């Protein structure tokens, strides 16, 4: 069985992530969406919350599993005998960082290849950071996330909601 790991912060998961996961699921027998720790970021949602939101967007994808891991990605990949690490690439701005990670991962563990899938054009500007930024101001994020994710994100981040709670 050819297993791929699709790692990320998924804080929160977006249509961009869903597109990459869906396409990876066509290429591999099993895809594990891995909520991993990016030490450069402080997440807004707990790992459990992120898993719940990923469940929403991957509903019906039968060969997709979701897991969490707090450690080096390559250790997880090796433990699962995965053959690939799948990442989405949006623009040149993603490239340098992703390239560095792919090379480092390859040095740490030679048993899996990093596979980059180019983003679909409509998700070119879709990122978790943008979603959170827009949600803070209570504006429409429907182009980036499905309604169930939207409601959770707005509830957590919208500044107007917070002011109401403080009253
Ligand atoms: O969605 P992100 O934040 O770009 O995902 C980055 C992530 C979580 C995949 C990356 O930081 C990662 O692999 N973290 C696990 C720890 C690790 O292996 N770090 C070394 C990468 S070279």
PDB file of C-alpha atoms and ligand atoms in Angstrom:
ATOM      1  CA  UNK A   1       0.000   0.000   0.000  1.00  0.00           C
ATOM      2  CA  UNK A   2       1.416   3.374  -1.036  1.00  0.00           C
ATOM      3  CA  UNK A   3       0.891   5.825   1.795  1.00  0.00           C
ATOM      4  CA  UNK A   4       1.389   9.601   1.586  1.00  0.00           C
ATOM      5  CA  UNK A   5       1.503  12.060   4.456  1.00  0.00           C
ATOM      6  CA  UNK A   6       0.077  15.516   3.871  1.00  0.00           C
ATOM      7  CA  UNK A   7       1.437  17.617   6.756  1.00  0.00           C
ATOM      8  CA  UNK A   8       0.606  21.156   7.764  1.00  0.00           C
ATOM      9  CA  UNK A   9      -0.596  23.475  10.485  1.00  0.00           C
ATOM     10  CA  UNK A  10      -4.157  23.558   9.081  1.00  0.00           C
ATOM     11  CA  UNK A  11      -4.970  26.506  11.328  1.00  0.00           C
ATOM     12  CA  UNK A  12      -7.662  26.377   9.968  1.00  0.00           C
ATOM     13  CA  UNK A  13      -8.010  24.019   7.001  1.00  0.00           C
ATOM     14  CA  UNK A  14      -9.060  25.809   3.790  1.00  0.00           C
ATOM     15  CA  UNK A  15     -10.386  24.954   0.315  1.00  0.00           C
ATOM     16  CA  UNK A  16      -6.740  25.136  -0.798  1.00  0.00           C
ATOM     17  CA  UNK A  17      -5.821  22.312   1.580  1.00  0.00           C
ATOM     18  CA  UNK A  18      -8.894  20.327   0.572  1.00  0.00           C
ATOM     19  CA  UNK A  19      -7.920  20.546  -3.086  1.00  0.00           C
ATOM     20  CA  UNK A  20      -4.408  19.229  -2.392  1.00  0.00           C
ATOM     21  CA  UNK A  21      -5.687  16.422  -0.122  1.00  0.00           C
ATOM     22  CA  UNK A  22      -8.284  15.377  -2.702  1.00  0.00           C
ATOM     23  CA  UNK A  23      -5.754  15.257  -5.516  1.00  0.00           C
ATOM     24  CA  UNK A  24      -3.249  13.371  -3.340  1.00  0.00           C
ATOM     25  CA  UNK A  25      -5.968  10.853  -2.479  1.00  0.00           C
ATOM     26  CA  UNK A  26      -6.246  10.032  -6.192  1.00  0.00           C
ATOM     27  CA  UNK A  27      -2.507   9.416  -6.454  1.00  0.00           C
ATOM     28  CA  UNK A  28      -1.932   7.268  -3.365  1.00  0.00           C
ATOM     29  CA  UNK A  29      -3.681   4.301  -1.730  1.00  0.00           C
ATOM     30  CA  UNK A  30      -3.906   6.138   1.566  1.00  0.00           C
ATOM     31  CA  UNK A  31      -3.343   9.776   2.559  1.00  0.00           C
ATOM     32  CA  UNK A  32      -2.738  10.750   6.159  1.00  0.00           C
ATOM     33  CA  UNK A  33      -3.488  14.417   6.784  1.00  0.00           C
ATOM     34  CA  UNK A  34      -1.130  15.247   9.604  1.00  0.00           C
ATOM     35  CA  UNK A  35      -1.685  18.169  11.939  1.00  0.00           C
ATOM     36  CA  UNK A  36       1.954  18.882  12.789  1.00  0.00           C
ATOM     37  CA  UNK A  37       3.705  21.509  14.860  1.00  0.00           C
ATOM     38  CA  UNK A  38       5.275  24.451  13.046  1.00  0.00           C
ATOM     39  CA  UNK A  39       7.522  25.953  15.716  1.00  0.00           C
ATOM     40  CA  UNK A  40       7.435  29.314  13.908  1.00  0.00           C
ATOM     41  CA  UNK A  41       3.663  29.664  14.401  1.00  0.00           C
ATOM     42  CA  UNK A  42       1.339  29.991  17.392  1.00  0.00           C
ATOM     43  CA  UNK A  43      -1.913  28.307  16.397  1.00  0.00           C
ATOM     44  CA  UNK A  44      -5.378  29.783  17.027  1.00  0.00           C
ATOM     45  CA  UNK A  45      -7.024  26.375  17.187  1.00  0.00           C
ATOM     46  CA  UNK A  46      -6.036  23.345  19.242  1.00  0.00           C
ATOM     47  CA  UNK A  47      -4.862  20.249  17.410  1.00  0.00           C
ATOM     48  CA  UNK A  48      -8.185  18.553  18.290  1.00  0.00           C
ATOM     49  CA  UNK A  49     -10.176  21.482  16.868  1.00  0.00           C
ATOM     50  CA  UNK A  50      -8.124  21.418  13.688  1.00  0.00           C
ATOM     51  CA  UNK A  51      -8.715  17.676  13.321  1.00  0.00           C
ATOM     52  CA  UNK A  52     -12.477  18.217  13.658  1.00  0.00           C
ATOM     53  CA  UNK A  53     -12.415  20.881  10.928  1.00  0.00           C
ATOM     54  CA  UNK A  54     -10.332  18.670   8.630  1.00  0.00           C
ATOM     55  CA  UNK A  55     -12.949  15.923   9.133  1.00  0.00           C
ATOM     56  CA  UNK A  56     -15.541  18.342   7.769  1.00  0.00           C
ATOM     57  CA  UNK A  57     -13.629  19.148   4.583  1.00  0.00           C
ATOM     58  CA  UNK A  58     -12.499  15.565   3.886  1.00  0.00           C
ATOM     59  CA  UNK A  59     -15.919  14.013   4.355  1.00  0.00           C
ATOM     60  CA  UNK A  60     -16.456  11.298   1.746  1.00  0.00           C
ATOM     61  CA  UNK A  61     -12.743  10.887   0.963  1.00  0.00           C
ATOM     62  CA  UNK A  62     -12.565   7.216   1.886  1.00  0.00           C
ATOM     63  CA  UNK A  63      -8.790   6.726   1.760  1.00  0.00           C
ATOM     64  CA  UNK A  64      -8.003   9.797   3.867  1.00  0.00           C
ATOM     65  CA  UNK A  65      -7.133   9.610   7.555  1.00  0.00           C
ATOM     66  CA  UNK A  66      -6.314  12.412   9.986  1.00  0.00           C
ATOM     67  CA  UNK A  67      -3.726  12.349  12.722  1.00  0.00           C
ATOM     68  CA  UNK A  68      -1.680  14.680  14.921  1.00  0.00           C
ATOM     69  CA  UNK A  69       2.025  14.573  15.699  1.00  0.00           C
ATOM     70  CA  UNK A  70       4.331  16.658  17.829  1.00  0.00           C
ATOM     71  CA  UNK A  71       7.794  15.737  16.595  1.00  0.00           C
ATOM     72  CA  UNK A  72       9.907  15.577  13.491  1.00  0.00           C
ATOM     73  CA  UNK A  73       7.815  14.907  10.416  1.00  0.00           C
ATOM     74  CA  UNK A  74      10.275  12.362   9.056  1.00  0.00           C
ATOM     75  CA  UNK A  75       9.945  10.234  12.208  1.00  0.00           C
ATOM     76  CA  UNK A  76       6.202  10.018  11.647  1.00  0.00           C
ATOM     77  CA  UNK A  77       6.653   9.288   7.947  1.00  0.00           C
ATOM     78  CA  UNK A  78       9.096   6.469   8.709  1.00  0.00           C
ATOM     79  CA  UNK A  79       6.876   5.002  11.432  1.00  0.00           C
ATOM     80  CA  UNK A  80       3.952   4.838   8.977  1.00  0.00           C
ATOM     81  CA  UNK A  81       6.140   3.492   6.132  1.00  0.00           C
ATOM     82  CA  UNK A  82       4.852   6.340   3.962  1.00  0.00           C
ATOM     83  CA  UNK A  83       6.500   6.784   0.568  1.00  0.00           C
ATOM     84  CA  UNK A  84       5.675  10.462   0.067  1.00  0.00           C
ATOM     85  CA  UNK A  85       5.213  13.802   1.790  1.00  0.00           C
ATOM     86  CA  UNK A  86       2.685  15.816  -0.187  1.00  0.00           C
ATOM     87  CA  UNK A  87       2.755  19.613  -0.072  1.00  0.00           C
ATOM     88  CA  UNK A  88       0.833  22.255  -1.984  1.00  0.00           C
ATOM     89  CA  UNK A  89       2.753  25.054  -3.679  1.00  0.00           C
ATOM     90  CA  UNK A  90       1.006  28.346  -4.335  1.00  0.00           C
ATOM     91  CA  UNK A  91       3.557  30.836  -5.518  1.00  0.00           C
ATOM     92  CA  UNK A  92       7.250  31.575  -5.607  1.00  0.00           C
ATOM     93  CA  UNK A  93       6.888  32.882  -2.061  1.00  0.00           C
ATOM     94  CA  UNK A  94       6.124  29.333  -0.816  1.00  0.00           C
ATOM     95  CA  UNK A  95       8.967  27.820  -2.726  1.00  0.00           C
ATOM     96  CA  UNK A  96      12.057  28.759  -0.775  1.00  0.00           C
ATOM     97  CA  UNK A  97      10.736  27.560   2.559  1.00  0.00           C
ATOM     98  CA  UNK A  98       9.219  24.376   1.100  1.00  0.00           C
ATOM     99  CA  UNK A  99      12.395  23.624  -0.830  1.00  0.00           C
ATOM    100  CA  UNK A 100      14.452  23.982   2.341  1.00  0.00           C
ATOM    101  CA  UNK A 101      12.119  21.688   4.293  1.00  0.00           C
ATOM    102  CA  UNK A 102      12.107  19.098   1.522  1.00  0.00           C
ATOM    103  CA  UNK A 103      15.907  19.026   1.410  1.00  0.00           C
ATOM    104  CA  UNK A 104      16.207  18.834   5.196  1.00  0.00           C
ATOM    105  CA  UNK A 105      13.640  16.045   5.359  1.00  0.00           C
ATOM    106  CA  UNK A 106      15.488  14.134   2.637  1.00  0.00           C
ATOM    107  CA  UNK A 107      18.755  14.405   4.561  1.00  0.00           C
ATOM    108  CA  UNK A 108      17.055  13.230   7.756  1.00  0.00           C
ATOM    109  CA  UNK A 109      15.236  10.366   6.032  1.00  0.00           C
ATOM    110  CA  UNK A 110      15.829   9.086   2.533  1.00  0.00           C
ATOM    111  CA  UNK A 111      12.883   6.694   2.457  1.00  0.00           C
ATOM    112  CA  UNK A 112      10.213   9.132   1.239  1.00  0.00           C
ATOM    113  CA  UNK A 113       9.994  11.720  -1.525  1.00  0.00           C
ATOM    114  CA  UNK A 114       8.460  15.167  -1.153  1.00  0.00           C
ATOM    115  CA  UNK A 115       5.852  15.660  -3.856  1.00  0.00           C
ATOM    116  CA  UNK A 116       4.715  19.205  -4.642  1.00  0.00           C
ATOM    117  CA  UNK A 117       1.290  19.743  -6.144  1.00  0.00           C
ATOM    118  CA  UNK A 118       0.725  23.149  -7.694  1.00  0.00           C
ATOM    119  CA  UNK A 119      -2.295  24.905  -6.316  1.00  0.00           C
ATOM    120  CA  UNK A 120      -5.417  25.232  -8.418  1.00  0.00           C
ATOM    121  CA  UNK A 121      -5.721  28.742  -9.835  1.00  0.00           C
ATOM    122  CA  UNK A 122      -8.769  29.604  -7.717  1.00  0.00           C
ATOM    123  CA  UNK A 123      -6.824  28.851  -4.519  1.00  0.00           C
ATOM    124  CA  UNK A 124      -3.752  30.825  -5.481  1.00  0.00           C
ATOM    125  CA  UNK A 125      -4.383  33.420  -2.766  1.00  0.00           C
ATOM    126  CA  UNK A 126      -6.015  31.137  -0.246  1.00  0.00           C
ATOM    127  CA  UNK A 127      -4.138  30.741   3.028  1.00  0.00           C
ATOM    128  CA  UNK A 128      -5.032  30.093   6.662  1.00  0.00           C
ATOM    129  CA  UNK A 129      -3.413  33.413   7.605  1.00  0.00           C
ATOM    130  CA  UNK A 130      -5.567  35.368   5.156  1.00  0.00           C
ATOM    131  CA  UNK A 131      -8.689  33.557   6.382  1.00  0.00           C
ATOM    132  CA  UNK A 132      -7.882  34.496   9.996  1.00  0.00           C
ATOM    133  CA  UNK A 133      -7.076  38.085   9.104  1.00  0.00           C
ATOM    134  CA  UNK A 134     -10.368  38.583   7.237  1.00  0.00           C
ATOM    135  CA  UNK A 135     -12.363  36.748   9.940  1.00  0.00           C
ATOM    136  CA  UNK A 136     -11.026  39.084  12.625  1.00  0.00           C
ATOM    137  CA  UNK A 137     -12.946  41.892  10.949  1.00  0.00           C
ATOM    138  CA  UNK A 138     -16.067  39.785  10.528  1.00  0.00           C
ATOM    139  CA  UNK A 139     -15.889  39.823   6.739  1.00  0.00           C
ATOM    140  CA  UNK A 140     -16.928  37.079   4.350  1.00  0.00           C
ATOM    141  CA  UNK A 141     -14.549  34.097   4.167  1.00  0.00           C
ATOM    142  CA  UNK A 142     -16.856  31.859   2.126  1.00  0.00           C
ATOM    143  CA  UNK A 143     -14.463  31.837  -0.837  1.00  0.00           C
ATOM    144  CA  UNK A 144     -11.805  30.206   1.326  1.00  0.00           C
ATOM    145  CA  UNK A 145     -13.557  27.768   3.688  1.00  0.00           C
ATOM    146  CA  UNK A 146     -16.838  25.807   3.834  1.00  0.00           C
ATOM    147  CA  UNK A 147     -19.646  27.087   6.067  1.00  0.00           C
ATOM    148  CA  UNK A 148     -18.957  24.782   9.034  1.00  0.00           C
ATOM    149  CA  UNK A 149     -15.345  25.947   9.177  1.00  0.00           C
ATOM    150  CA  UNK A 150     -16.415  29.554   8.634  1.00  0.00           C
ATOM    151  CA  UNK A 151     -18.752  29.502  11.639  1.00  0.00           C
ATOM    152  CA  UNK A 152     -16.057  28.145  13.969  1.00  0.00           C
ATOM    153  CA  UNK A 153     -13.440  30.606  12.702  1.00  0.00           C
ATOM    154  CA  UNK A 154     -15.730  33.652  12.939  1.00  0.00           C
ATOM    155  CA  UNK A 155     -16.884  32.591  16.399  1.00  0.00           C
ATOM    156  CA  UNK A 156     -13.280  32.357  17.582  1.00  0.00           C
ATOM    157  CA  UNK A 157     -11.710  35.339  15.845  1.00  0.00           C
ATOM    158  CA  UNK A 158     -14.229  38.021  14.999  1.00  0.00           C
ATOM    159  CA  UNK A 159     -13.410  41.085  17.071  1.00  0.00           C
ATOM    160  CA  UNK A 160     -17.036  42.215  17.175  1.00  0.00           C
ATOM    161  CA  UNK A 161     -18.031  38.865  18.740  1.00  0.00           C
ATOM    162  CA  UNK A 162     -15.328  39.326  21.347  1.00  0.00           C
ATOM    163  CA  UNK A 163     -16.599  42.809  22.245  1.00  0.00           C
ATOM    164  CA  UNK A 164     -20.116  41.390  22.655  1.00  0.00           C
ATOM    165  CA  UNK A 165     -18.777  38.685  24.995  1.00  0.00           C
ATOM    166  CA  UNK A 166     -16.961  41.293  27.116  1.00  0.00           C
ATOM    167  CA  UNK A 167     -20.170  43.267  27.748  1.00  0.00           C
TER     168      UNK A 167
HETATM  169  O1  LIG B   1       1.191  24.561   7.145  1.00  0.00           O
HETATM  170  P1  LIG B   1       2.631  24.831   7.527  1.00  0.00           P
HETATM  171  O2  LIG B   1       2.714  25.643   8.796  1.00  0.00           O
HETATM  172  O3  LIG B   1       3.422  25.441   6.412  1.00  0.00           O
HETATM  173  O4  LIG B   1       3.284  23.383   7.828  1.00  0.00           O
HETATM  174  C1  LIG B   1       4.638  23.266   8.203  1.00  0.00           C
HETATM  175  C2  LIG B   1       4.882  21.901   8.864  1.00  0.00           C
HETATM  176  C3  LIG B   1       4.007  21.744  10.105  1.00  0.00           C
HETATM  177  C4  LIG B   1       4.561  20.797   7.866  1.00  0.00           C
HETATM  178  C5  LIG B   1       6.401  21.835   9.244  1.00  0.00           C
HETATM  179  O5  LIG B   1       6.697  22.883  10.139  1.00  0.00           O
HETATM  180  C6  LIG B   1       6.777  20.490   9.858  1.00  0.00           C
HETATM  181  O6  LIG B   1       7.043  19.551   9.133  1.00  0.00           O
HETATM  182  N1  LIG B   1       6.760  20.422  11.207  1.00  0.00           N
HETATM  183  C7  LIG B   1       7.088  19.222  11.938  1.00  0.00           C
HETATM  184  C8  LIG B   1       8.449  19.362  12.596  1.00  0.00           C
HETATM  185  C9  LIG B   1       9.542  19.116  11.582  1.00  0.00           C
HETATM  186  O7  LIG B   1       9.715  18.037  11.066  1.00  0.00           O
HETATM  187  N2  LIG B   1      10.301  20.177  11.290  1.00  0.00           N
HETATM  188  C10 LIG B   1      11.410  20.125  10.374  1.00  0.00           C
HETATM  189  C11 LIG B   1      10.990  20.430   8.962  1.00  0.00           C
HETATM  190  S1  LIG B   1      12.436  20.519   7.998  1.00  0.00           S
END
